[in-house]
Tab-separated table of C-alpha atoms in Angstrom:
chain	number	residue	atom	x	y	z
A	961	LYS	CA	5.071	-83.903	210.375
A	962	ASP	CA	3.452	-85.989	207.607
A	963	ALA	CA	6.883	-86.995	206.297
A	964	LEU	CA	7.964	-88.140	209.782
A	965	GLU	CA	4.769	-90.131	210.255
A	966	ARG	CA	5.321	-91.875	206.880
A	967	ILE	CA	8.906	-92.701	207.864
A	968	ILE	CA	7.743	-94.072	211.215
A	969	GLN	CA	5.063	-96.129	209.483
A	970	ARG	CA	7.619	-97.501	206.988
A	971	ILE	CA	10.033	-98.371	209.832
A	972	ASN	CA	7.243	-100.118	211.745
A	973	THR	CA	6.171	-102.035	208.629
A	974	ASP	CA	9.747	-103.144	207.910
A	975	SER	CA	10.358	-104.015	211.579
A	976	ARG	CA	7.138	-106.035	211.759
A	977	ARG	CA	8.025	-107.918	208.562
A	978	LEU	CA	11.585	-108.665	209.731
A	979	PHE	CA	10.372	-109.721	213.178
A	980	LEU	CA	7.744	-112.084	211.757
A	981	GLU	CA	10.181	-113.583	209.222
A	982	THR	CA	12.785	-114.117	211.952
A	983	LEU	CA	10.212	-115.522	214.350
A	984	GLU	CA	8.961	-117.990	211.727
A	985	THR	CA	12.469	-119.276	211.032
A	986	ILE	CA	13.299	-119.616	214.727
A	987	ARG	CA	9.888	-121.201	215.336
A	988	THR	CA	10.521	-123.863	212.680
A	989	ASN	CA	14.022	-124.523	214.075
A	990	PHE	CA	12.612	-124.740	217.615
A	991	GLN	CA	9.904	-127.219	216.659
A	992	THR	CA	12.459	-129.481	214.960
A	993	LEU	CA	15.028	-129.274	217.761
A	994	TYR	CA	12.376	-129.800	220.435
A	995	ARG	CA	11.233	-133.037	218.789
A	996	ARG	CA	14.864	-134.186	218.586
A	997	ALA	CA	15.558	-133.211	222.188
A	998	PHE	CA	12.517	-135.053	223.530
A	999	GLY	CA	12.206	-137.835	220.995
A	1000	GLY	CA	8.819	-136.446	219.977
A	1001	GLY	CA	6.276	-134.061	221.432
A	1002	ARG	CA	5.231	-130.623	220.231
A	1003	ALA	CA	6.534	-127.135	220.833
A	1004	ASP	CA	5.631	-123.763	219.456
A	1005	ILE	CA	6.303	-120.070	219.772
A	1006	VAL	CA	3.011	-118.199	219.905
A	1007	LEU	CA	2.411	-114.469	219.619
A	1008	GLU	CA	-0.089	-112.783	221.895
A	1009	GLU	CA	-3.438	-112.728	220.117
A	1010	GLY	CA	-5.132	-109.478	219.159
A	1011	VAL	CA	-1.998	-107.401	219.784
A	1012	ASP	CA	0.424	-105.892	217.280
A	1013	ALA	CA	3.445	-108.203	216.814
A	1014	LEU	CA	5.816	-105.383	217.786
A	1015	GLU	CA	3.991	-104.684	221.040
A	1016	GLY	CA	2.655	-108.040	222.204
A	1017	GLY	CA	4.180	-110.860	224.137
A	1018	VAL	CA	5.593	-114.176	222.994
A	1019	ASP	CA	4.714	-117.486	224.666
A	1020	ILE	CA	6.543	-120.776	224.502
A	1021	VAL	CA	4.228	-123.782	224.437
A	1022	ALA	CA	5.794	-127.201	225.018
A	1023	THR	CA	4.216	-130.634	225.299
A	1024	PRO	CA	6.625	-133.544	225.874
A	1025	PRO	CA	5.729	-136.856	224.214
A	1026	GLY	CA	3.090	-138.864	226.004
A	1027	LYS	CA	1.893	-135.934	228.133
A	1028	PRO	CA	-1.293	-133.937	227.768
A	1029	SER	CA	-1.174	-130.248	226.933
A	1030	PHE	CA	-0.920	-128.205	230.105
A	1031	SER	CA	0.741	-125.078	231.440
A	1032	ASN	CA	4.504	-124.859	231.034
A	1033	SER	CA	4.691	-124.184	234.767
A	1034	LEU	CA	3.845	-127.870	235.304
A	1035	LEU	CA	6.856	-129.099	233.330
A	1036	SER	CA	9.626	-130.720	235.363
A	1037	GLY	CA	12.904	-128.872	235.850
A	1038	GLY	CA	14.565	-131.113	233.277
A	1039	GLU	CA	11.784	-130.551	230.751
A	1040	LYS	CA	12.034	-126.789	231.237
A	1041	ALA	CA	15.821	-126.884	230.847
A	1042	LEU	CA	15.729	-128.998	227.694
A	1043	THR	CA	12.981	-126.775	226.225
A	1044	ALA	CA	15.097	-123.674	226.929
A	1045	VAL	CA	18.157	-125.305	225.338
A	1046	ALA	CA	16.120	-126.216	222.239
A	1047	LEU	CA	14.954	-122.592	221.972
A	1048	LEU	CA	18.460	-121.204	222.470
A	1049	LEU	CA	19.866	-123.543	219.829
A	1050	ALA	CA	17.036	-122.625	217.439
A	1051	ILE	CA	18.136	-119.003	217.772
A	1052	PHE	CA	21.772	-120.016	217.249
A	1053	GLN	CA	20.780	-121.818	214.045
A	1054	PHE	CA	19.272	-118.580	212.781
A	1055	ARG	CA	22.053	-116.285	213.982
A	1056	PRO	CA	25.178	-118.270	214.896
A	1057	SER	CA	27.691	-116.929	217.366
A	1058	PRO	CA	31.344	-117.946	217.596
A	1059	PHE	CA	30.833	-119.202	221.144
A	1060	CYS	CA	28.156	-119.869	223.743
A	1061	VAL	CA	28.567	-120.358	227.493
A	1062	LEU	CA	26.081	-122.698	229.180
A	1063	ASP	CA	26.302	-122.771	232.969
A	1064	GLU	CA	24.989	-126.040	234.415
A	1065	VAL	CA	21.966	-126.196	232.114
A	1066	ASP	CA	22.262	-129.985	232.272
A	1067	ALA	CA	21.956	-130.132	236.080
A	1068	PRO	CA	18.226	-130.999	236.143
A	1069	LEU	CA	18.497	-133.554	233.310
A	1070	ASP	CA	18.408	-137.324	233.805
A	1071	ASP	CA	20.883	-139.606	232.013
A	1072	SER	CA	18.736	-140.223	228.909
A	1073	ASN	CA	18.073	-136.514	228.463
A	1074	ILE	CA	21.771	-135.724	228.987
A	1075	GLY	CA	22.493	-137.835	225.911
A	1076	ARG	CA	19.940	-135.919	223.870
A	1077	PHE	CA	21.312	-132.610	225.199
A	1078	CYS	CA	24.853	-133.580	224.152
A	1079	ASN	CA	23.630	-134.702	220.724
A	1080	LEU	CA	21.946	-131.322	220.159
A	1081	ILE	CA	25.027	-129.396	221.273
A	1082	GLU	CA	27.250	-131.470	218.998
A	1083	GLU	CA	24.896	-131.129	216.024
A	1084	ILE	CA	24.442	-127.369	216.334
A	1085	GLY	CA	28.152	-126.877	217.002
A	1086	ASN	CA	28.996	-128.722	213.793
A	1087	VAL	CA	26.400	-126.867	211.710
A	1088	THR	CA	27.009	-123.358	213.048
A	1089	LYS	CA	30.710	-123.743	213.985
A	1090	THR	CA	29.792	-122.424	217.444
A	1091	ARG	CA	32.125	-123.433	220.284
A	1092	PHE	CA	30.198	-124.357	223.395
A	1093	LEU	CA	31.757	-123.760	226.794
A	1094	ILE	CA	29.752	-125.863	229.197
A	1095	VAL	CA	30.026	-125.614	232.966
A	1096	THR	CA	28.888	-128.972	234.300
A	1097	HIS	CA	29.232	-131.505	237.083
A	1098	HIS	CA	27.569	-134.239	235.033
A	1099	ARG	CA	29.970	-137.058	234.123
A	1100	ILE	CA	28.114	-137.983	230.910
A	1101	THR	CA	28.338	-134.420	229.597
A	1102	MET	CA	32.042	-134.297	230.483
A	1103	ALA	CA	32.690	-137.583	228.690
A	1104	ARG	CA	31.143	-136.217	225.471
A	1105	MET	CA	33.223	-133.026	225.336
A	1106	ASP	CA	36.425	-132.427	223.351
A	1107	ARG	CA	38.342	-130.804	226.192
A	1108	LEU	CA	37.878	-130.549	229.940
A	1109	TYR	CA	39.073	-127.787	232.229
A	1110	GLY	CA	38.853	-127.969	235.965
A	1111	VAL	CA	40.150	-126.322	239.072
A	1112	THR	CA	41.650	-128.373	241.829
A	1113	MET	CA	43.134	-127.463	245.176
A	1114	PRO	CA	46.223	-129.654	245.753
A	1115	GLU	CA	46.915	-127.856	249.015
A	1116	ARG	CA	44.913	-125.490	251.172
A	1117	GLY	CA	44.539	-122.048	249.587
A	1118	VAL	CA	46.268	-122.989	246.315
A	1119	SER	CA	44.113	-123.469	243.230
A	1120	GLN	CA	45.455	-125.176	240.143
A	1121	LEU	CA	43.984	-125.370	236.629
A	1122	VAL	CA	43.724	-128.836	235.100
A	1123	SER	CA	43.177	-129.427	231.370
A	1124	VAL	CA	42.518	-132.701	229.523
A	1125	ASP	CA	42.285	-132.978	225.729
A	1126	LEU	CA	39.789	-135.834	225.361
A	1127	GLN	CA	40.096	-135.898	221.572
A	1128	GLY	CA	43.860	-136.368	221.943
A	1129	VAL	CA	43.339	-139.143	224.483
A	1130	ASN	CA	40.910	-140.892	222.128
A	1131	ARG	CA	43.369	-140.576	219.208
A	1132	LEU	CA	46.144	-142.113	221.338
A	1133	ARG	CA	43.795	-144.892	222.444
A	1134	ALA	CA	42.915	-145.646	218.798
A	1135	ILE	CA	46.618	-145.750	217.851
A	1136	ALA	CA	47.440	-148.068	220.763
């Protein structure tokens, strides 16, 4: 019994250390990406106070530039979306994945924030070599991508896949 309790204690100690190290790295990444995404402001990942790190909750605190600190529930839809993207990309910086699917995360963003969103995606994609598959209806996001895929219905009941290589089009334009 004593041996099992020591093993459990060692596992908990190692897990706590790994969790806190990982959290600190992701936290630093998140703070940097948040400032880039919003052109300033402050963001943080905060552990629940007075509770063991392995058992407590984690809060995301975000304050866009020029706004007072208040509950995240009062952020606009675009601010929430861009905060979530910054957090996701902070995690991807720590533990890259070969691909990531984002389904209309840019829908609540205005044109200036779409540009920042695209810049973050491009930057993280270049650093981590992650391929982003983005489902979007936003023309600015589409214009910034390497390749577009769409589905069209040339006649009733018949769907057709459409693909455009925007990098190829840009290369041809530069040659012309």
